[in-house]
One Martini backbone bead per residue (centre of mass of N, CA, C, O) as a GRO file, in nm:
protein
  302
    1MET     BB    1   5.026  -5.250   1.161
    2SER     BB    2   4.762  -5.426   1.220
    3ASN     BB    3   4.430  -5.499   1.024
    4ARG     BB    4   4.213  -5.695   1.169
    5LEU     BB    5   3.970  -5.519   1.211
    6ALA     BB    6   3.933  -5.391   0.931
    7PHE     BB    7   3.827  -5.650   0.822
    8PRO     BB    8   3.688  -5.902   1.002
    9THR     BB    9   3.478  -5.690   1.136
   10VAL     BB   10   3.336  -5.604   0.908
   11VAL     BB   11   3.224  -5.863   0.793
   12LEU     BB   12   3.079  -5.934   1.052
   13LEU     BB   13   2.894  -5.687   1.076
   14ALA     BB   14   2.777  -5.682   0.848
   15ALA     BB   15   2.640  -5.967   0.848
   16LEU     BB   16   2.473  -5.866   1.137
   17GLY     BB   17   2.331  -5.622   1.013
   18VAL     BB   18   2.153  -5.773   0.801
   19ALA     BB   19   2.007  -5.921   0.971
   20ALA     BB   20   1.881  -5.692   1.178
   21CYS     BB   21   1.772  -5.515   0.902
   22SER     BB   22   1.548  -5.755   0.758
   23SER     BB   23   1.265  -5.725   0.937
   24GLY     BB   24   1.149  -5.407   0.798
   25GLY     BB   25   1.325  -5.168   0.786
   26ALA     BB   26   1.426  -4.858   0.882
   27SER     BB   27   1.167  -4.760   1.032
   28ALA     BB   28   1.182  -5.076   1.190
   29PRO     BB   29   1.322  -5.184   1.433
   30SER     BB   30   1.446  -5.440   1.572
   31PRO     BB   31   1.429  -5.562   1.882
   32ALA     BB   32   1.729  -5.583   1.914
   33ALA     BB   33   1.806  -5.275   1.875
   34SER     BB   34   1.674  -5.239   2.146
   35PRO     BB   35   1.744  -5.143   2.500
   36SER     BB   36   1.429  -5.149   2.582
   37THR     BB   37   1.450  -5.433   2.544
   38GLU     BB   38   1.460  -5.770   2.636
   39ALA     BB   39   1.690  -5.932   2.768
   40PRO     BB   40   1.853  -6.207   2.763
   41SER     BB   41   1.840  -6.481   2.958
   42ILE     BB   42   2.111  -6.572   2.827
   43ALA     BB   43   2.428  -6.548   2.836
   44PRO     BB   44   2.726  -6.540   2.701
   45SER     BB   45   2.955  -6.807   2.621
   46PRO     BB   46   3.259  -6.838   2.644
   47THR     BB   47   3.486  -6.982   2.493
   48VAL     BB   48   3.751  -7.146   2.468
   49GLY     BB   49   4.010  -6.951   2.542
   50ALA     BB   50   3.900  -6.689   2.602
   51ILE     BB   51   3.785  -6.369   2.696
   52ALA     BB   52   3.702  -6.247   2.974
   53HIS     BB   53   3.365  -6.117   3.030
   54PRO     BB   54   3.115  -5.949   3.076
   55THR     BB   55   2.733  -6.029   3.035
   56GLY     BB   56   2.587  -5.777   3.074
   57ALA     BB   57   2.378  -5.530   2.941
   58ASP     BB   58   2.519  -5.309   3.133
   59GLU     BB   59   2.808  -5.393   3.094
   60ILE     BB   60   3.138  -5.278   3.059
   61VAL     BB   61   3.391  -5.371   2.837
   62LEU     BB   62   3.416  -5.101   2.588
   63ARG     BB   63   3.539  -4.790   2.603
   64TYR     BB   64   3.526  -4.455   2.434
   65GLU     BB   65   3.630  -4.129   2.562
   66ASP     BB   66   3.581  -3.786   2.639
   67VAL     BB   67   3.729  -3.563   2.879
   68GLY     BB   68   3.726  -3.236   2.919
   69GLY     BB   69   3.832  -2.939   2.863
   70PHE     BB   70   3.780  -2.629   2.707
   71THR     BB   71   3.459  -2.600   2.786
   72PRO     BB   72   3.142  -2.585   2.820
   73PRO     BB   73   2.901  -2.701   3.061
   74GLU     BB   74   2.707  -2.785   2.802
   75PHE     BB   75   2.905  -2.987   2.677
   76GLN     BB   76   2.953  -3.167   2.915
   77ALA     BB   77   2.651  -3.259   2.959
   78GLY     BB   78   2.645  -3.387   2.644
   79ARG     BB   79   2.828  -3.602   2.671
   80LEU     BB   80   2.969  -3.895   2.492
   81PRO     BB   81   3.042  -4.182   2.399
   82TYR     BB   82   3.174  -4.312   2.093
   83PHE     BB   83   3.213  -4.612   2.258
   84THR     BB   84   3.020  -4.930   2.340
   85LEU     BB   85   3.070  -5.233   2.502
   86TYR     BB   86   2.858  -5.483   2.599
   87GLY     BB   87   2.810  -5.813   2.745
   88ASP     BB   88   2.585  -5.892   2.510
   89GLY     BB   89   2.715  -5.729   2.247
   90ARG     BB   90   2.651  -5.454   2.259
   91VAL     BB   91   2.647  -5.144   2.041
   92VAL     BB   92   2.711  -4.791   2.125
   93PHE     BB   93   2.753  -4.534   1.856
   94GLN     BB   94   2.883  -4.269   1.711
   95GLN     BB   95   2.799  -4.119   1.406
   96THR     BB   96   3.055  -3.895   1.315
   97THR     BB   97   3.005  -3.906   0.976
   98ALA     BB   98   2.756  -3.759   0.989
   99GLU     BB   99   2.506  -3.563   0.853
  100VAL     BB  100   2.423  -3.242   0.980
  101PRO     BB  101   2.191  -3.046   0.955
  102PRO     BB  102   2.155  -2.721   0.935
  103ARG     BB  103   2.094  -2.419   1.115
  104ASP     BB  104   1.890  -2.102   1.184
  105ASP     BB  105   2.001  -2.134   1.476
  106ASN     BB  106   2.125  -2.234   1.802
  107VAL     BB  107   2.102  -2.517   1.764
  108PHE     BB  108   2.222  -2.844   1.860
  109VAL     BB  109   2.300  -3.125   1.676
  110GLY     BB  110   2.405  -3.444   1.725
  111PRO     BB  111   2.507  -3.720   1.658
  112PRO     BB  112   2.414  -4.015   1.605
  113LEU     BB  113   2.300  -4.322   1.723
  114ARG     BB  114   2.407  -4.654   1.732
  115THR     BB  115   2.341  -5.004   1.669
  116ALA     BB  116   2.470  -5.340   1.756
  117LEU     BB  117   2.506  -5.712   1.729
  118LEU     BB  118   2.742  -5.929   1.867
  119SER     BB  119   2.911  -6.188   1.884
  120GLU     BB  120   3.121  -6.359   2.061
  121ASP     BB  121   3.348  -6.366   1.831
  122GLU     BB  122   3.341  -6.045   1.796
  123VAL     BB  123   3.425  -5.980   2.077
  124GLN     BB  124   3.679  -6.127   2.066
  125GLU     BB  125   3.829  -5.972   1.848
  126LEU     BB  126   3.799  -5.699   1.974
  127LEU     BB  127   3.963  -5.767   2.247
  128GLU     BB  128   4.216  -5.837   2.112
  129TYR     BB  129   4.279  -5.574   1.951
  130ALA     BB  130   4.282  -5.409   2.201
  131LEU     BB  131   4.494  -5.546   2.395
  132ALA     BB  132   4.717  -5.538   2.153
  133ASP     BB  133   4.712  -5.352   1.893
  134GLY     BB  134   4.592  -5.118   2.091
  135GLY     BB  135   4.755  -5.160   2.397
  136LEU     BB  136   4.605  -5.199   2.672
  137ALA     BB  137   4.758  -5.427   2.821
  138VAL     BB  138   5.044  -5.219   2.854
  139ALA     BB  139   4.908  -4.967   2.939
  140LYS     BB  140   4.874  -4.707   3.120
  141THR     BB  141   4.670  -4.501   3.295
  142ASP     BB  142   4.870  -4.245   3.241
  143TYR     BB  143   4.908  -3.965   3.005
  144GLN     BB  144   5.082  -3.695   2.979
  145ASN     BB  145   5.096  -3.330   2.868
  146PRO     BB  146   5.303  -3.042   2.910
  147MET     BB  147   5.272  -2.910   2.606
  148ILE     BB  148   4.941  -2.906   2.676
  149ALA     BB  149   4.616  -2.733   2.666
  150ASP     BB  150   4.291  -2.749   2.681
  151VAL     BB  151   4.244  -3.068   2.626
  152PRO     BB  152   4.123  -3.356   2.604
  153THR     BB  153   4.069  -3.681   2.740
  154ALA     BB  154   4.139  -3.992   2.666
  155VAL     BB  155   3.921  -4.273   2.737
  156PHE     BB  156   3.957  -4.593   2.848
  157THR     BB  157   3.757  -4.879   2.892
  158ILE     BB  158   3.834  -5.229   3.038
  159ASN     BB  159   3.673  -5.550   3.084
  160ALA     BB  160   3.910  -5.793   3.090
  161ALA     BB  161   4.090  -6.068   3.165
  162ASN     BB  162   4.027  -6.029   3.483
  163ASP     BB  163   4.021  -5.704   3.418
  164SER     BB  164   4.045  -5.335   3.522
  165LYS     BB  165   4.070  -5.062   3.291
  166THR     BB  166   4.204  -4.726   3.279
  167VAL     BB  167   4.280  -4.492   3.004
  168SER     BB  168   4.471  -4.192   3.009
  169VAL     BB  169   4.489  -3.923   2.737
  170VAL     BB  170   4.633  -3.652   2.651
  171GLY     BB  171   4.600  -3.570   2.361
  172LEU     BB  172   4.533  -3.764   2.146
  173GLY     BB  173   4.745  -3.775   1.847
  174MET     BB  174   4.959  -3.568   1.947
  175GLU     BB  175   5.219  -3.426   1.893
  176SER     BB  176   5.556  -3.549   2.033
  177GLN     BB  177   5.794  -3.651   2.188
  178PRO     BB  178   5.999  -3.894   2.170
  179GLY     BB  179   5.956  -4.217   2.351
  180PRO     BB  180   5.871  -4.481   2.544
  181ASP     BB  181   5.531  -4.429   2.460
  182THR     BB  182   5.498  -4.409   2.148
  183ILE     BB  183   5.371  -4.672   2.074
  184VAL     BB  184   5.130  -4.690   2.263
  185LEU     BB  185   5.018  -4.415   2.146
  186GLU     BB  186   4.965  -4.507   1.866
  187GLN     BB  187   4.767  -4.752   1.939
  188LEU     BB  188   4.562  -4.579   2.075
  189ALA     BB  189   4.516  -4.378   1.839
  190THR     BB  190   4.405  -4.622   1.637
  191LEU     BB  191   4.177  -4.723   1.837
  192GLY     BB  192   4.014  -4.450   1.826
  193GLU     BB  193   3.952  -4.429   1.548
  194ARG     BB  194   3.796  -4.689   1.511
  195LEU     BB  195   3.578  -4.643   1.743
  196ARG     BB  196   3.489  -4.344   1.599
  197ASP     BB  197   3.455  -4.541   1.332
  198PHE     BB  198   3.284  -4.816   1.342
  199ASP     BB  199   3.116  -4.786   1.050
  200GLN     BB  200   3.284  -4.688   0.832
  201GLY     BB  201   3.107  -4.420   0.719
  202GLY     BB  202   2.821  -4.598   0.705
  203THR     BB  203   2.876  -4.899   0.564
  204LEU     BB  204   2.753  -5.045   0.816
  205PRO     BB  205   2.520  -5.195   0.953
  206SER     BB  206   2.279  -5.032   1.149
  207GLU     BB  207   2.066  -4.890   1.426
  208GLN     BB  208   1.885  -4.714   1.590
  209TYR     BB  209   1.898  -4.554   1.904
  210LEU     BB  210   1.656  -4.642   2.175
  211ALA     BB  211   1.601  -4.421   2.438
  212PRO     BB  212   1.435  -4.481   2.722
  213ALA     BB  213   1.596  -4.227   2.820
  214TYR     BB  214   1.655  -3.867   2.944
  215ARG     BB  215   1.895  -3.615   2.990
  216GLY     BB  216   1.825  -3.316   3.165
  217VAL     BB  217   1.986  -2.993   3.161
  218ILE     BB  218   1.987  -2.701   3.348
  219PHE     BB  219   2.081  -2.341   3.306
  220GLU     BB  220   2.116  -2.058   3.449
  221GLN     BB  221   2.040  -1.734   3.317
  222GLN     BB  222   2.188  -1.421   3.207
  223GLY     BB  223   2.188  -1.168   2.957
  224ILE     BB  224   2.024  -1.283   2.703
  225GLU     BB  225   2.128  -1.236   2.370
  226GLY     BB  226   2.040  -1.330   2.030
  227VAL     BB  227   1.809  -1.539   2.111
  228GLN     BB  228   1.609  -1.813   2.114
  229VAL     BB  229   1.317  -1.784   2.338
  230ARG     BB  230   1.129  -2.048   2.480
  231GLU     BB  231   0.858  -2.184   2.606
  232TRP     BB  232   0.778  -2.370   2.856
  233PRO     BB  233   0.694  -2.715   2.769
  234TRP     BB  234   0.569  -2.780   3.068
  235VAL     BB  235   0.338  -2.845   3.298
  236ASP     BB  236   0.467  -3.099   3.507
  237ILE     BB  237   0.734  -2.922   3.483
  238GLN     BB  238   0.965  -2.773   3.693
  239PRO     BB  239   1.260  -2.638   3.806
  240SER     BB  240   1.241  -2.772   4.089
  241ASP     BB  241   1.263  -3.075   3.943
  242PHE     BB  242   1.545  -3.019   3.949
  243ALA     BB  243   1.854  -3.113   4.031
  244PHE     BB  244   2.041  -2.912   4.251
  245PRO     BB  245   2.283  -2.774   4.398
  246ALA     BB  246   2.328  -2.687   4.741
  247ASP     BB  247   2.524  -2.510   4.658
  248PRO     BB  248   2.513  -2.184   4.586
  249ASN     BB  249   2.810  -2.150   4.446
  250ALA     BB  250   2.741  -2.317   4.238
  251LEU     BB  251   2.646  -2.431   3.969
  252ARG     BB  252   2.335  -2.374   3.803
  253MET     BB  253   2.262  -2.736   3.767
  254GLY     BB  254   1.999  -2.904   3.645
  255THR     BB  255   1.862  -3.249   3.699
  256ARG     BB  256   1.669  -3.487   3.473
  257THR     BB  257   1.451  -3.713   3.402
  258LEU     BB  258   1.337  -3.796   3.069
  259THR     BB  259   1.087  -3.876   2.867
  260PRO     BB  260   1.065  -3.902   2.563
  261GLU     BB  261   0.798  -3.711   2.561
  262GLU     BB  262   0.934  -3.495   2.731
  263ALA     BB  263   1.165  -3.433   2.499
  264ALA     BB  264   0.975  -3.370   2.254
  265ALA     BB  265   0.820  -3.107   2.363
  266VAL     BB  266   1.044  -2.897   2.290
  267GLY     BB  267   1.040  -2.905   1.944
  268VAL     BB  268   1.312  -3.063   1.832
  269PRO     BB  269   1.372  -3.250   1.588
  270GLY     BB  270   1.632  -3.503   1.531
  271PHE     BB  271   1.753  -3.599   1.835
  272GLU     BB  272   1.651  -3.861   1.976
  273ASN     BB  273   1.971  -4.008   1.917
  274GLY     BB  274   2.101  -3.735   2.033
  275ILE     BB  275   2.204  -3.416   2.084
  276LEU     BB  276   2.085  -3.131   2.280
  277SER     BB  277   2.151  -2.785   2.233
  278GLY     BB  278   2.068  -2.433   2.236
  279VAL     BB  279   1.820  -2.411   2.442
  280TYR     BB  280   1.578  -2.171   2.526
  281LEU     BB  281   1.412  -2.107   2.846
  282ARG     BB  282   1.103  -1.970   2.981
  283SER     BB  283   0.983  -1.974   3.284
  284PRO     BB  284   0.710  -1.927   3.494
  285ASP     BB  285   0.902  -1.709   3.665
  286GLY     BB  286   1.107  -1.577   3.414
  287LYS     BB  287   1.345  -1.753   3.366
  288THR     BB  288   1.642  -1.848   3.232
  289TYR     BB  289   1.720  -2.154   3.034
  290SER     BB  290   1.923  -2.389   2.956
  291LEU     BB  291   1.952  -2.686   2.721
  292VAL     BB  292   2.029  -3.031   2.779
  293ILE     BB  293   2.015  -3.317   2.588
  294ARG     BB  294   2.039  -3.683   2.640
  295PRO     BB  295   2.089  -3.993   2.621
  296LEU     BB  296   2.060  -4.318   2.771
  297LEU     BB  297   2.251  -4.555   2.877
  298PRO     BB  298   2.254  -4.893   2.990
  299ASP     BB  299   2.455  -4.764   3.238
  300ASP     BB  300   2.250  -4.560   3.322
  301THR     BB  301   2.123  -4.467   3.664
  302ASP     BB  302   1.890  -4.202   3.548
   0.00000   0.00000   0.00000
C-alpha cells in the first residue's frame, strides 16, 4: 500500500510543529496550541478541488477511537479517542508511545494528550489518505467478527467529501479468515496504526494539550481493601453534586465537570493532560468512591 502519509505528512507536520513550538520553549505553549484560546475568526477555506469538510473548531472531521470490550466501567469512563482532527486544523491525539513513569500505588495515569495545528493543505492530504489508501471511502459501516469476543470495537468517524460516516470494526487488526472484506480491513488497520501513533513515536513536534475543563466520574464502592483511600479533596463539592442515574438499579456512577483547579485538588500530579483513575476517596458521609478524571476535548459538551 502507498506510504503517502508516512513521508509527506511527517515533513509537513514537522515543519508546522517547529513553527508552533518556537515561540518560547517547551514550558510555555504558544497561544495556538491551547484549545481554550480564542478560535480563529475566519475558518480556513478549502482550495479549488479540495475535499469539503466542516471548518468549526469543535467540529470533528476525522476521529479514531476504541469503544466497548470486556473492561471495567472505570476504564470505559476514562476512555479518550486516539486521534481527532477538527475543522480548524487542530489535531488532538494520545501520545501512545510516551513512557509513563510507574507508580508505587494503585493510581493509573494514562498517556498524555498532545496537539498540533495543520494547514488546510495538510488537512487535505490527510483526508485524501484516509478516504483512499485508508479505505474509509469504500468501507461499510459495520464489520463484525463472530470468531472473537470481549474485544474493543475500533470506530472511525469522518465528515468530509459532503458525507458523514462512521465505520465500526470489531477486533481491528486481528487475524481472520480471508474474505471479500480482507483488503478494506487491512487498509483500515493500517490507518488505525498511523493515527494511533500520529507523531511517529514522539519524533514530530507537538505541544501539550491544555484542557479547558475535565470530566470527573465517581463510582460508589463497597468492601474496598488493600488500596489507598484518600480524604475527600473538595470543600465546595459533595457527592450529591455529581449527576447519578435516576434508576436505582443502574450502576452508581456520578458525573460532574471539574475546573482545572478542582481536578488538581485531588493531589495526583502529572495527569493534567491525560487520564487519571485508580483513585479512591472517602466522602464526608463516610462512603468510599473511586474516581476517574479525563480531559474534555473541544467537541465535548459537558
